[in-house]
XYZ file of C-alpha atoms in Angstrom:
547
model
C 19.626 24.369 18.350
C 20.626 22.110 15.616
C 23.272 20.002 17.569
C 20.653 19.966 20.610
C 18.059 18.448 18.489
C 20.276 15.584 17.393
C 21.289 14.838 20.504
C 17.975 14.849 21.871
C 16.484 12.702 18.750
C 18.737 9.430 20.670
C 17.062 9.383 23.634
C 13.870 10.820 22.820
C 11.022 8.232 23.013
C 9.203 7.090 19.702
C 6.629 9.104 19.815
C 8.446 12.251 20.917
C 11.052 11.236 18.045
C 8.737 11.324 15.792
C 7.301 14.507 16.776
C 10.317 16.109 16.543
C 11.046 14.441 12.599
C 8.265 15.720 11.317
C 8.192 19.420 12.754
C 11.924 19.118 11.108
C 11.151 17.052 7.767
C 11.038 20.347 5.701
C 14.307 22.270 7.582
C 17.934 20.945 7.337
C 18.950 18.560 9.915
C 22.899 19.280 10.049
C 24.362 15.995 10.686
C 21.928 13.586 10.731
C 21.789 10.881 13.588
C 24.618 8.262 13.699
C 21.575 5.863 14.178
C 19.557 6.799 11.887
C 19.225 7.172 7.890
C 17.622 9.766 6.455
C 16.985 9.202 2.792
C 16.562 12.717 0.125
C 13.286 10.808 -2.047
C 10.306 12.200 -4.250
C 7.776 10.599 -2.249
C 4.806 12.443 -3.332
C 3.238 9.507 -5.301
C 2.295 7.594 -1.887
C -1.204 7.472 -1.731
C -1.860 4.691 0.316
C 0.739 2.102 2.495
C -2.003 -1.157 2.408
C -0.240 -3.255 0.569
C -3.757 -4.271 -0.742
C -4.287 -0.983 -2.381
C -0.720 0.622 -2.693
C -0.050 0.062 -6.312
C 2.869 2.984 -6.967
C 6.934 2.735 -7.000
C 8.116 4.944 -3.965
C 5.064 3.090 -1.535
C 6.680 -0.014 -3.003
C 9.738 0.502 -1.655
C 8.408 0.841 2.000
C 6.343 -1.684 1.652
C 9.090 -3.999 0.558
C 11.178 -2.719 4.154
C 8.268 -3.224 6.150
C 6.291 -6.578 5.112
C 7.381 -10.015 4.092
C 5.636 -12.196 1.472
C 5.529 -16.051 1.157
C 8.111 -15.395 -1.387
C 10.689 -13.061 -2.634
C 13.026 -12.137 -5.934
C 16.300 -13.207 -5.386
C 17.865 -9.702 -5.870
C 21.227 -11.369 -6.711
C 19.185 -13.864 -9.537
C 16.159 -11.875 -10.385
C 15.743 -15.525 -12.879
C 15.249 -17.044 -8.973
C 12.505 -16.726 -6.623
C 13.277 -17.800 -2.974
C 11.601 -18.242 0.558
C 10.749 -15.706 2.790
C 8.136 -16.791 4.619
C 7.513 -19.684 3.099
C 9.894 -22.592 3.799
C 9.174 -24.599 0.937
C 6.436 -25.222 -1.720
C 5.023 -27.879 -4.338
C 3.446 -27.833 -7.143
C 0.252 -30.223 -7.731
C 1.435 -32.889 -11.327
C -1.746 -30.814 -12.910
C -0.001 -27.611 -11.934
C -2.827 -26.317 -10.403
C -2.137 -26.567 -6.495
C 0.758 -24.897 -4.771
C 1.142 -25.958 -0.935
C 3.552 -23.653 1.055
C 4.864 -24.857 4.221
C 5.736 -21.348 6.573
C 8.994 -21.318 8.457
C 8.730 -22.125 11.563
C 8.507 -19.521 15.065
C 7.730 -16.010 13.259
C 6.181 -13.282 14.416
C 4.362 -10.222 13.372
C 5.890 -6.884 14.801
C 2.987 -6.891 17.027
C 4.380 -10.401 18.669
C 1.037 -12.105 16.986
C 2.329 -15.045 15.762
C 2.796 -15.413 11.730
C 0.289 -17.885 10.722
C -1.490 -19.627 7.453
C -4.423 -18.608 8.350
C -2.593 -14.348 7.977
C -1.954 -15.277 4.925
C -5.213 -16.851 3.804
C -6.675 -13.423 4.979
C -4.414 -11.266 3.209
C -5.151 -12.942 -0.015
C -9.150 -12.898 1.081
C -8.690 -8.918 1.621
C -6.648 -8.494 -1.335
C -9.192 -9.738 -3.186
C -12.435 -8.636 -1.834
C -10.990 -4.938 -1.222
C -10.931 -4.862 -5.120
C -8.304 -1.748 -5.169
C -5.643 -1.473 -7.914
C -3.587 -4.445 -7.479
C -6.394 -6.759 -6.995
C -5.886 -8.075 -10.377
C -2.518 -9.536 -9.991
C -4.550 -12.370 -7.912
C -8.153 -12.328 -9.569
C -6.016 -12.903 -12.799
C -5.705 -16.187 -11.306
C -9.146 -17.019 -11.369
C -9.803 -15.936 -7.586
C -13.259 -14.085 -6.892
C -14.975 -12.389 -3.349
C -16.933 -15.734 -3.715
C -14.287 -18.477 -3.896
C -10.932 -16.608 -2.635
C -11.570 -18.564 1.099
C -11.931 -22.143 -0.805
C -9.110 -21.431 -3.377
C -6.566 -19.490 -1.394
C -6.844 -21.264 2.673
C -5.065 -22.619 5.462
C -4.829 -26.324 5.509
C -2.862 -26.425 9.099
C -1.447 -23.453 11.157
C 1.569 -24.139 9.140
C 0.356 -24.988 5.391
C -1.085 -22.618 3.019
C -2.709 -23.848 -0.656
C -3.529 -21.936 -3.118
C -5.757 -23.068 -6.028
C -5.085 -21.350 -9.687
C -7.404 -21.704 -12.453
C -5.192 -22.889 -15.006
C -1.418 -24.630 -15.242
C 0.619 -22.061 -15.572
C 3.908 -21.469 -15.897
C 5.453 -22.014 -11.813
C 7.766 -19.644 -12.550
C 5.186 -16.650 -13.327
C 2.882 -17.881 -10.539
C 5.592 -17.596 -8.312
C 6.741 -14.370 -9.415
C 3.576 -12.809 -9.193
C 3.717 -13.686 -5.236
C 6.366 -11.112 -4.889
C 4.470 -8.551 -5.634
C 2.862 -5.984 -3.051
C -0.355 -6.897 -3.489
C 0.837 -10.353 -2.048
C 2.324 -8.728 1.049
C 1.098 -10.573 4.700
C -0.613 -8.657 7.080
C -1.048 -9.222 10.939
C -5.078 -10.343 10.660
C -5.266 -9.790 14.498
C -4.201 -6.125 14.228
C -6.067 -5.494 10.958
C -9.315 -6.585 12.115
C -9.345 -5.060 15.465
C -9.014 -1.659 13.168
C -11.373 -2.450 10.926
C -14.690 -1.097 10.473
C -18.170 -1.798 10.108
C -19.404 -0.153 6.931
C -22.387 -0.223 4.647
C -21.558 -2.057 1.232
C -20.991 0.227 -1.738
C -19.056 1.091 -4.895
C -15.639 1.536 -2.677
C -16.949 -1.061 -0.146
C -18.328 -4.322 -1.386
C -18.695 -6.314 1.966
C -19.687 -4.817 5.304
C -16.417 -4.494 6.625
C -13.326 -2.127 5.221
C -10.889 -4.797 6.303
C -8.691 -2.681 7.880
C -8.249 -0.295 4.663
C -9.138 2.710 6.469
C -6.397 1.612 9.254
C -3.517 0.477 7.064
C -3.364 3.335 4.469
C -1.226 4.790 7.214
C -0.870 2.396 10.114
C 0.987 -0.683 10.034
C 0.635 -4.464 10.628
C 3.756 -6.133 8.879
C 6.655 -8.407 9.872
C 9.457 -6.746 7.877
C 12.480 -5.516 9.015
C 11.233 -2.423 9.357
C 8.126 -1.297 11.099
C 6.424 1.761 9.756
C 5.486 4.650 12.529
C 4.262 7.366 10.555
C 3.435 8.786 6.773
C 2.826 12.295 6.654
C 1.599 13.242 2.557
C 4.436 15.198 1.235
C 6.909 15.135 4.111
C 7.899 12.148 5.356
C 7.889 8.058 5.751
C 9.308 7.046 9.282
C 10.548 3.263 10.113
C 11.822 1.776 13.270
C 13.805 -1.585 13.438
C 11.292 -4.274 14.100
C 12.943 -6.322 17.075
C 10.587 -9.139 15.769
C 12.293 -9.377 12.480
C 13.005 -13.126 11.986
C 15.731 -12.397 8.998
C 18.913 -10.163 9.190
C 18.769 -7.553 12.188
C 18.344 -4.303 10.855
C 21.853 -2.163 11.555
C 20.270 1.170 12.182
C 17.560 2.071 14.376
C 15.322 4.274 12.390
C 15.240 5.059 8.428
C 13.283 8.408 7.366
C 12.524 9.040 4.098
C 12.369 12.826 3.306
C 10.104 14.232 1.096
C 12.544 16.175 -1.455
C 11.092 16.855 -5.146
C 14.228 18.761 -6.105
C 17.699 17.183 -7.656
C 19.320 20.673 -6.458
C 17.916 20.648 -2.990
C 18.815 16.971 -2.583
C 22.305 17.540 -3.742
C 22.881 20.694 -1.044
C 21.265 18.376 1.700
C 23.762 15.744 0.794
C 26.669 17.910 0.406
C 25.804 19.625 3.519
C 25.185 16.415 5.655
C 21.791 17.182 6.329
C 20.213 13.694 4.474
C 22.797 10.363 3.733
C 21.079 9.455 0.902
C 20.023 11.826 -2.647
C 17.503 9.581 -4.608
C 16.512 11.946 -7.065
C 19.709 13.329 -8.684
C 19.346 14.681 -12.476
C 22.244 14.290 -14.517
C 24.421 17.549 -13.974
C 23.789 17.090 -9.979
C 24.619 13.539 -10.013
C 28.322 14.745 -12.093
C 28.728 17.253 -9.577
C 28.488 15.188 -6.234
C 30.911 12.589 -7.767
C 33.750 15.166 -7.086
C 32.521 15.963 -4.011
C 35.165 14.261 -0.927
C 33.116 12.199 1.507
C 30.108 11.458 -1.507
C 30.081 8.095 -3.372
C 27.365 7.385 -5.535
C 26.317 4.312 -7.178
C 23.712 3.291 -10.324
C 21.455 -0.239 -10.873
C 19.480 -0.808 -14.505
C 16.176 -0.777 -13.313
C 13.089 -2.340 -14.805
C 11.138 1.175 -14.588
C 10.402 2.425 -18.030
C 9.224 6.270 -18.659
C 6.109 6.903 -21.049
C 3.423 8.905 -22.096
C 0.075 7.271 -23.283
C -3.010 9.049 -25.257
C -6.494 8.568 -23.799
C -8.213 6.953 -26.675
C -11.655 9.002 -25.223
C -10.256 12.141 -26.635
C -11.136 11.787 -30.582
C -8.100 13.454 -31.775
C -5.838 10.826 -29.942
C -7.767 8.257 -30.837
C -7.219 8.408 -34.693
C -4.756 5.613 -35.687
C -2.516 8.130 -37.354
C -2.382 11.051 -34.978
C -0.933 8.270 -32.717
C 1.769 7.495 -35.203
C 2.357 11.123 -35.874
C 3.314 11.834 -32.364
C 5.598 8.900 -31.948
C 7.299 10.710 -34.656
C 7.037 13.837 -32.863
C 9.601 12.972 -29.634
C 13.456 13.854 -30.214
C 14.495 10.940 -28.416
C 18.436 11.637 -29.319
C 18.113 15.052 -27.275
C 16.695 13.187 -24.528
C 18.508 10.498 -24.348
C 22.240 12.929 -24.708
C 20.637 15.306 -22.421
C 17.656 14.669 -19.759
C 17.846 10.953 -19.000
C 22.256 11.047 -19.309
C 23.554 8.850 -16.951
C 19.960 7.745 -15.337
C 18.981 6.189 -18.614
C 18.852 4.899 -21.897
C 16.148 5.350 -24.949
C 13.841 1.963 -25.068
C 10.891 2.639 -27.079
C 9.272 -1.344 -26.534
C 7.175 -2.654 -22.643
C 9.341 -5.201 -22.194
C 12.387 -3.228 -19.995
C 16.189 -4.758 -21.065
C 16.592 -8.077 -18.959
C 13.214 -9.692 -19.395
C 12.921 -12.516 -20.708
C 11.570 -11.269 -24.578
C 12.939 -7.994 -24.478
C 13.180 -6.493 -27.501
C 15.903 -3.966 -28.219
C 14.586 -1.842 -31.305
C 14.125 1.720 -31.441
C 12.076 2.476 -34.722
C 11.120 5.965 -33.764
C 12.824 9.307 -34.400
C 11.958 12.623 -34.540
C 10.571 13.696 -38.149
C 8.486 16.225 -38.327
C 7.457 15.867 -42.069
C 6.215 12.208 -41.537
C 4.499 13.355 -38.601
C 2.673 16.171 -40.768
C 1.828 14.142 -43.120
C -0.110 11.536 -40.628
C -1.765 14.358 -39.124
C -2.658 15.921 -43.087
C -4.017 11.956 -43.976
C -5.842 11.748 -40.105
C -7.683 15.474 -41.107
C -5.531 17.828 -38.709
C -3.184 19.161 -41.200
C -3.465 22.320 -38.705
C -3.080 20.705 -35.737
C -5.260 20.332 -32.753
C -5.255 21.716 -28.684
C -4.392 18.715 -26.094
C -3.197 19.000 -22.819
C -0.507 16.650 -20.655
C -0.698 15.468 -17.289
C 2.598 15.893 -15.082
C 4.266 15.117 -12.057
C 6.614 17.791 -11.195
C 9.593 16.049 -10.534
C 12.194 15.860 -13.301
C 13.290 14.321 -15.629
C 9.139 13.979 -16.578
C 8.658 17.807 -16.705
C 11.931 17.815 -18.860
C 10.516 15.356 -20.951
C 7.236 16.862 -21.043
C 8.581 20.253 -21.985
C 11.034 19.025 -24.746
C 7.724 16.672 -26.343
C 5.301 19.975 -26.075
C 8.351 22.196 -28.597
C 8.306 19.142 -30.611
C 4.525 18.637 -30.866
C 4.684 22.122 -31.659
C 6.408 21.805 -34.703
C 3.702 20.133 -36.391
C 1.082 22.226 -35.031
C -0.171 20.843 -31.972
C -0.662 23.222 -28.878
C -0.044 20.805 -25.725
C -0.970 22.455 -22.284
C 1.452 21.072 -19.455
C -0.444 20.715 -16.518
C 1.420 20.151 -13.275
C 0.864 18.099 -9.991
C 2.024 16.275 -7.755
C 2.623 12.062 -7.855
C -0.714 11.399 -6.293
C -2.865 14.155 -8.174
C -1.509 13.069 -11.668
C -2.219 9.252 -10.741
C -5.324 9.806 -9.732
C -6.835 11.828 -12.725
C -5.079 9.142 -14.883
C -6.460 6.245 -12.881
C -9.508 7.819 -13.371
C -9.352 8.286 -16.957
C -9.449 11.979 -17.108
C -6.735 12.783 -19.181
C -5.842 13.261 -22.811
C -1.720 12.448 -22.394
C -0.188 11.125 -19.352
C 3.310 11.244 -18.974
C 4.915 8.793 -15.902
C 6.413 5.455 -15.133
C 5.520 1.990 -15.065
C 7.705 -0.094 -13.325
C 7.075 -4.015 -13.001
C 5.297 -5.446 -10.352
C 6.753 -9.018 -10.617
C 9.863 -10.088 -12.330
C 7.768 -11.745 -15.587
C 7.347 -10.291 -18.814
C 3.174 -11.067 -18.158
C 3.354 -8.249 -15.704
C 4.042 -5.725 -18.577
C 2.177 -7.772 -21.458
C -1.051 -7.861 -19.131
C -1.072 -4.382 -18.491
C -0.016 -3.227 -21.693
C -2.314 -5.324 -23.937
C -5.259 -6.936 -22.001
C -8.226 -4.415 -21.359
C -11.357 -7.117 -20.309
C -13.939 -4.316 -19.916
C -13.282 -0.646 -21.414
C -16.389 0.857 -20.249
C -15.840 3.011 -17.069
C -16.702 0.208 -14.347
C -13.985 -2.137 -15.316
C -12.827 -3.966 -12.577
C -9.376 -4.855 -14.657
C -7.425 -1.007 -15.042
C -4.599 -2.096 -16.866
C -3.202 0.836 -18.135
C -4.978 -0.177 -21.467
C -8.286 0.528 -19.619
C -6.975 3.472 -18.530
C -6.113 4.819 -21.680
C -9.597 3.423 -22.930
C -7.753 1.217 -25.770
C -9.994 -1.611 -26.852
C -6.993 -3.727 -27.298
C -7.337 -6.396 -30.717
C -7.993 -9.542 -29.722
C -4.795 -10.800 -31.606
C -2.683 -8.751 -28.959
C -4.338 -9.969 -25.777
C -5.124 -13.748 -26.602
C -1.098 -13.831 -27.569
C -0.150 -12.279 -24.328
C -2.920 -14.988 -23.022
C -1.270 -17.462 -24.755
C 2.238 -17.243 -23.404
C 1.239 -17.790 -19.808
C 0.407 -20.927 -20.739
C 3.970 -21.909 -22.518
C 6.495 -23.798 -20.484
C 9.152 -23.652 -23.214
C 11.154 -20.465 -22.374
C 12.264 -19.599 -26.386
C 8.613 -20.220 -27.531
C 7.113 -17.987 -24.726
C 10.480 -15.224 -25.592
C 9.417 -15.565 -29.110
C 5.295 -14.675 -28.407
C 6.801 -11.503 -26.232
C 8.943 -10.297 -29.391
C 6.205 -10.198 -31.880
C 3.881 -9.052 -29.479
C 6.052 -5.965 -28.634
C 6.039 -5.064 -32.796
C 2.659 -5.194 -32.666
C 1.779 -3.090 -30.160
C 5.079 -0.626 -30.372
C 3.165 -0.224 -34.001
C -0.591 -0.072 -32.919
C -0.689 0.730 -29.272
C -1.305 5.219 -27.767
C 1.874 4.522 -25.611
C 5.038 6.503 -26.164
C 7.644 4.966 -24.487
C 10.604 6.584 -23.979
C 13.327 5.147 -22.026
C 14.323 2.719 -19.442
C 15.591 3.842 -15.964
C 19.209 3.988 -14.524
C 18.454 4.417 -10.948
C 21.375 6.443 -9.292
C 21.987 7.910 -5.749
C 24.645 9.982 -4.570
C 25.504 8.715 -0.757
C 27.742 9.646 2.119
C 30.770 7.530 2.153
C 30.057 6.690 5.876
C 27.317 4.431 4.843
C 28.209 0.638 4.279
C 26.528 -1.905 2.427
C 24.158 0.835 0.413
C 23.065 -0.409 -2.900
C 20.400 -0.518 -5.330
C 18.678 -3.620 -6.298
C 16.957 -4.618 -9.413
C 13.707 -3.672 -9.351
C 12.082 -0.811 -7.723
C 10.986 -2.668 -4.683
C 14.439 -4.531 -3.926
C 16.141 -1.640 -2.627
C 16.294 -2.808 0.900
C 17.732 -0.835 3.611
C 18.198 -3.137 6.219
C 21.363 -4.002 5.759
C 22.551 -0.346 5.698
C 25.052 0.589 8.646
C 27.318 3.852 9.301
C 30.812 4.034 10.276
């Protein structure tokens, strides 16, 4: 049955294929497909794939594989931004103008040719959808009222975009690579989208595709997507379009697989090519395993848990300070996160520019009593914990609720998956949040805005950093300096703001942060050219082949 099904998956059409992938996603698939990779990967945060709304890591990573953007990180120099769509670009002498000039001959998966006018759309939809992301362009001064005067096509092959203020090139630029700034076929997008009465979720009377593209596709990546299925599996097919690199393989699955144990057994067995998940004793074992390579990449991604300042416990100054002192970061470190990471306790991850490498915090259980004593909870208090159950967060989770123990608070675990956790937190329904936050543009403004600019903490702000979403009304020291350095072109000035700005806020701030990610993957040695990249939505798969 098992050999009969791979056979059959090569000459299968798509549709059947995909059928057949699906029906399969949760059983083994013996060897998989010689054209085809199939990739072991928690996947249960996806909540949407429109790159206008998709705003977590693993729909990052697809999204990255199946669109293009004007620009890209250079994932050799993440200090370099290059052209992907765009050919070339200027800069206006007031630094307010950039004009990008599209390659020439591209197309759309669809065959719609790629066009200025796509990608003055995509920013328009971007910005009047108003989902997540949103931000990283209305943070540029663009509004549903001026985005198709300040973001437009001049020609068929010129697009200008308009910023409210000079900033630095180098962070304007960098916040182009992010999803948000993703191009999408207009043609196909539009012909999906649907007529709808304006409301809270809806502020115009169309969806612009949303409805469509949370699991369709209308991209030009090297990948196309065919099919999401919550909790089981991402399908892509080699886009035959694809004006870069050819993809090697026909058809990359990702596998819904929440288990280091299970991936490891799939991988070992031949059933998946790629383990994304492995925890630290898995990850030992497959490196003695014949046919099994694995590899590791520092990754932006940093691991933290944050108190919602609307409980009134968690929002006294020193219960916050008591449970940074309430985290036995050496056990974690020699134990949970061995191997796939080290202890960082400040938001700017190692390799940004400002990064700041102190760790202040240990575990002492006396100081921490004594906060709680001068806070009036010398007995403690009841407080509950939002978590993803995947590891290492439920490790971490469990090893912080014996610590917070210690000092007498009770902390409830409760568990979920990737897309029930983020959407209580994104909702501000927690007390303490435990997840990651990975960058969403190489630029240390990506983690200062989000970690110290709340514009609006009342319910309906239209900014969710995660300071709104922990309901911190951030000082107005913190965000005008994070403000500030947007504005600095001299690199040690603007490194300098970062480095006091992260000792303020490792000091003041209800985040816990705990360590920064080592991304590792155990792999069959059949694969060529497999690697990690730098961030969490470099790790491109297109120029994956098997022998």
């Amino acid at each position: 049955m098992i050999h009969s099904l791979n056979k059959s998956l090569r000459v299968l059409t798509t549709g059947a294929a995909l059928s057949v992938l699906l029906m399969a996603a949760p059983q083994a698939f013996a060897v998989t497909p010689a054209d085809t990779l199939v990739e072991g990967f928690a996947i249960d945060d996806i909540i949407s794939l429109d790159p206008g709304e998709a705003f977590e890591l693993s729909t990052a990573e697809v999204t990255a594989n199946s669109y293009s953007k004007l620009v890209m990180l250079d994932p050799s120099d993440t200090s370099k931004v290059v052209g992907e769509l765009a050919d070339s670009w200027t800069v206006s002498d007031d630094g307010l103008t950039y004009t990008f000039k599209l390659k020439s001959g591209l197309k759309f998966a669809s065959g719609n040719p790629i066009t200025a006018d796509d990608v003055a759309f995509s920013f328009e939809r971007a910005v009047k959808l108003d989902k997540s992301p949103a931000f990283l362009l209305t943070q540029f001064g663009l509004t549903g009222d001026n985005v198709a005067e300040k973001a437009k096509a001049s020609d068929p092959n010129t697009f200008v975009f308009v910023v409210d203020k000079p900033y630095a090139p180098s962070f304007v630029l960098n916040v182009l690579t992010a999803t948000v700034a993703s191009i999408v076929d207009k043609k196909v997008v539009m012909e999906k989208a649907k007529k709808v009465t304006p409301s809270a979720e809806y502020k115009y009377d169309t969806d612009f595709g949303n409805e469509f593209l949370k699991t369709g596709y209308a991209g030009s990546g090297p990948y196309k997507v065919l099919a999401w299925r919550a909790n089981e599996a991402v399908i892509m097919e080699a886009n035959p379009n694809y004006f870069g690199e050819k993809p090697k393989l026909k058809r990359v699955i990702y596998r819904h697989m929440k288990e280091s144990a299970g991936q490891r057994l799939a991988l070992e067995n031949g059933d998946i090519d790629i383990a994304r998940n492995l925890e630290p004793g898995d990850l030992d074992a497959v490196t003695k395993k014949q046919g099994i390579s694995t590899t590791s990449a520092p990754k932006g991604t940093l691991y933290y848990f944050s108190l919602n300042q609307k409980n009134p416990n968690l929002a006294k100054p020193e219960v916050v300070e008591a449970i940074k002192y309430l985290v036995d970061y050496d056990a974690i470190g020699a134990t949970l996160i061995k191997g796939i990471g080290e202890i960082h306790q400040t938001f700017l991850p190692k390799g940004q520019l400002g990064a700041l490498n102190e760790n202040p915090y240990k575990l002492d259980v006396a100081k921490a009593k004594e906060l709680l004593a001068k806070a009036g909870l010398k007995d403690g208090f009841t407080v509950t914990m939002d978590v993803r159950n995947t590891q290492p967060v439920t490790g971490i989770a469990e090893s912080v609720q014996q610590t917070l123990a210690q000092a007498g608070i009770k902390m409830d675990i409760i568990p979920g998956d990737g897309k029930q956790t983020l959407t209580k937190y994104r909702a501000r329904q927690h007390d303490i949040y435990i997840g990651q936050w990975g960058s969403d543009y190489f630029d240390p403004n990506s983690n200062a805005e989000t970690f110290t600019i709340n514009l609006d903490n009342s319910d309906q702000g239209k900014n969710k950093t995660l300071a709104w979403r922990n309901a911190w009304d951030v000082p107005k020291e913190l965000s005008d300096a994070s403000k500030g350095a947007l504005l600095e072109k001299d690199s040690a000035k603007r490194a300098a703001t970062y480095e006091d700005l992260q000792k303020k806020v490792l000091a003041q701030s209800p985040f816990v942060i705990v360590f920064q990610q080592t991304e590792v993957a155990g792999y069959s040695s059949k694969l060529k050219n497999f690697k990690l990249g730098p961030s969490f939505d470099t790790n491109f798969v297109y120029t994956v082949s098997k022998e």
